[in-house]
C-alpha positions as a Python dict, from the first residue, in 0.01 Angstrom:
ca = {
    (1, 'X'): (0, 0, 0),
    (2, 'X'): (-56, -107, 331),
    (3, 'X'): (314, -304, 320),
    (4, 'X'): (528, -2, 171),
    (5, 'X'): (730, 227, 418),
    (6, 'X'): (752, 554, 245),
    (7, 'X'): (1056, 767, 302),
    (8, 'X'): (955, 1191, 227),
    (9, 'X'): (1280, 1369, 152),
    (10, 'X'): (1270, 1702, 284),
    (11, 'X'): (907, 1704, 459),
    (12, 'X'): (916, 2041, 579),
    (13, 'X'): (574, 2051, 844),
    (14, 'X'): (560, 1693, 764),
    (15, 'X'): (179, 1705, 597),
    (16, 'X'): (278, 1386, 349),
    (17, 'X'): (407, 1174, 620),
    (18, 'X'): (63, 1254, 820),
    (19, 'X'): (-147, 1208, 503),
    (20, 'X'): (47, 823, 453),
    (21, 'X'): (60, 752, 753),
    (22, 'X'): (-286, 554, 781),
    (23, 'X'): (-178, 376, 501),
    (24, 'X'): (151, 223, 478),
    (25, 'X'): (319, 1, 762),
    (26, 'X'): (550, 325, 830),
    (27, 'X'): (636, 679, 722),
    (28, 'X'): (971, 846, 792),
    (29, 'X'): (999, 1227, 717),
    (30, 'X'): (1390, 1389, 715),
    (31, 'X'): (1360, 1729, 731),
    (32, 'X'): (1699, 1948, 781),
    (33, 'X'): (1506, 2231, 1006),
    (34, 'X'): (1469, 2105, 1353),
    (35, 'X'): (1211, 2350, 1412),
    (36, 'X'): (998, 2203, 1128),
    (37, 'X'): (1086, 1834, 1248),
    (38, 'X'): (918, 1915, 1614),
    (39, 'X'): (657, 2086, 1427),
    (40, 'X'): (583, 1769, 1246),
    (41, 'X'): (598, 1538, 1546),
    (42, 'X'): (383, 1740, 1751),
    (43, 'X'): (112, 1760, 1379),
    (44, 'X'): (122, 1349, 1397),
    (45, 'X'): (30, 1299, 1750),
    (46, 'X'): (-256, 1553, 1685),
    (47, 'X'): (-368, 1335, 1405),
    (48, 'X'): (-337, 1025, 1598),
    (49, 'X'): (-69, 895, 1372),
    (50, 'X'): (233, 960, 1633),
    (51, 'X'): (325, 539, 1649),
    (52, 'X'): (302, 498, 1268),
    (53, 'X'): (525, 776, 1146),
    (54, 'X'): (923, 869, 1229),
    (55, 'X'): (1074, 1260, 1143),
    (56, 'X'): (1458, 1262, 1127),
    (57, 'X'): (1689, 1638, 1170),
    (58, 'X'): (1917, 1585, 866),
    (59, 'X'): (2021, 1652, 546),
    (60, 'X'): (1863, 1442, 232),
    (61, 'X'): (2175, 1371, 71),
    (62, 'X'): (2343, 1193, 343),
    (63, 'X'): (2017, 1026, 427),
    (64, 'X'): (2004, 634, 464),
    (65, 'X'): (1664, 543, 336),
    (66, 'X'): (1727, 208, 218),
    (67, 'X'): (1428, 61, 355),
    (68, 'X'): (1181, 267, 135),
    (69, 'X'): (955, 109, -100),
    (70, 'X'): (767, 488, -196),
    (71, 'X'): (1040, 789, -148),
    (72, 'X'): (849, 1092, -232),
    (73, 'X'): (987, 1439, -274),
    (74, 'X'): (892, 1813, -331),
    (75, 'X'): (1231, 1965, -462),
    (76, 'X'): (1350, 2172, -709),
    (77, 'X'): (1506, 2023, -1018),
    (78, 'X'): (1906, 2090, -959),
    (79, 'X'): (1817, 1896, -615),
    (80, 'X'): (1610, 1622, -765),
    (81, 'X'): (1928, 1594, -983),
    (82, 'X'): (2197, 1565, -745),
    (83, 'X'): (1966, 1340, -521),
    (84, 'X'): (1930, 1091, -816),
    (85, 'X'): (2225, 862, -765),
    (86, 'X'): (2133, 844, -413),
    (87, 'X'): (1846, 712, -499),
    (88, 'X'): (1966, 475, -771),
    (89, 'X'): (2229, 358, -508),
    (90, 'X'): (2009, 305, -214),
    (91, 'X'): (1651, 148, -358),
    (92, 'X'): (1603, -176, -402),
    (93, 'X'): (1437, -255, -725),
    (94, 'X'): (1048, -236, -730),
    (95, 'X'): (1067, 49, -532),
    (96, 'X'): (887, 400, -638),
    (97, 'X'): (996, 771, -614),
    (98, 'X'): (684, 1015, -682),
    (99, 'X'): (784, 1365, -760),
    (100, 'X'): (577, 1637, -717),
    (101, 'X'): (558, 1931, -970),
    (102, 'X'): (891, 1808, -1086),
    (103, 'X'): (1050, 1539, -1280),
    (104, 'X'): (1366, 1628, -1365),
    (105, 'X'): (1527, 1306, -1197),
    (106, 'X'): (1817, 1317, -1505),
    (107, 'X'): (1860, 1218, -1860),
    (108, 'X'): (1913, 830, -1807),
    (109, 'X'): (1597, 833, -1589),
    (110, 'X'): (1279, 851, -1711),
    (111, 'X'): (903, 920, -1576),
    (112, 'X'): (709, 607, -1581),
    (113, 'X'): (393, 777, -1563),
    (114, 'X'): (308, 1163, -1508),
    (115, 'X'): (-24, 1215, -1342),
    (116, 'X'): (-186, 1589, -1398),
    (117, 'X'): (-337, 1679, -984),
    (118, 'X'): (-593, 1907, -926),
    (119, 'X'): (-374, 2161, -725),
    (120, 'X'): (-276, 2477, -884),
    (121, 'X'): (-15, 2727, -691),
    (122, 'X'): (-239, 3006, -848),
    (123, 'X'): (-532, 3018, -1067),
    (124, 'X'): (-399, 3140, -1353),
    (125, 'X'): (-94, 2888, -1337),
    (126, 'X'): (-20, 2583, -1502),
    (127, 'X'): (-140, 2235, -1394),
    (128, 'X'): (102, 2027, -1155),
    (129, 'X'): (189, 1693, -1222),
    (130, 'X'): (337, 1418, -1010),
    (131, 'X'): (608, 1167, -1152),
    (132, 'X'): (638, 838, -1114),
    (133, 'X'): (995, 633, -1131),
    (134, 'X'): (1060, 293, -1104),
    (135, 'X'): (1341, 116, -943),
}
């Protein structure tokens, strides 16, 4: 929505961010490789997006992202796991976390909806599914 801020926890080359950019009020990438954080910059001011959109050198689970209204991450479940309370702790309620290919977010914390994408990592491999929480 054009009034969310969405937070992407660990954006790597910072695609998401990019992709949101246009439309949410902001979008705020932290990305522990510096490398891949001036990558990103230097992708949104190529796309036109570089006022709209903030990438942050640090690590996920000290992040302060307590302005998010959409957090969305790409990690692997033992991550999504110990990210969890984090994100329990720090989101107001309302807010939205969207995993992508997994939803392993722990055992008190369900999916509110699991949406099957179109993208497959090969073509003989299963379909990938986003997850939606709710705060």
């Amino acid at each position: 929505q054009e009034t969310d801020t969405l937070y992407d926890l660990g954006c790597g080359d910072g695609r998401v961010v990019i992709a949101a950019a246009p439309h949410c009020a902001r979008a705020v990438g932290i990305e522990i490789s510096e490398k891949l954080v001036a990558k990103a910059s230097e992708s949104a001011e190529r796309a036109g997006v570089g006022d709209r959109v903030e990438f942050r050198a640090g690590d996920v689970f000290s992040a302060d992202f307590r302005d998010a209204t959409v957090v969305f991450v790409f990690l692997f479940p033992e991550m999504l796991q110990r990210l969890a309370p984090a994100l329990r702790e720090q989101l107001r309620p309302g807010a939205r976390v969207v995993s992508y290919m997994f939803g392993e977010l722990g055992a008190s914390w369900a999916p509110t909806k699991r949406v099957r994408t179109h993208h497959h990592l090969a073509d003989d491999s299963p379909a990938v599914y986003l997850y939606l929480y709710e705060c």
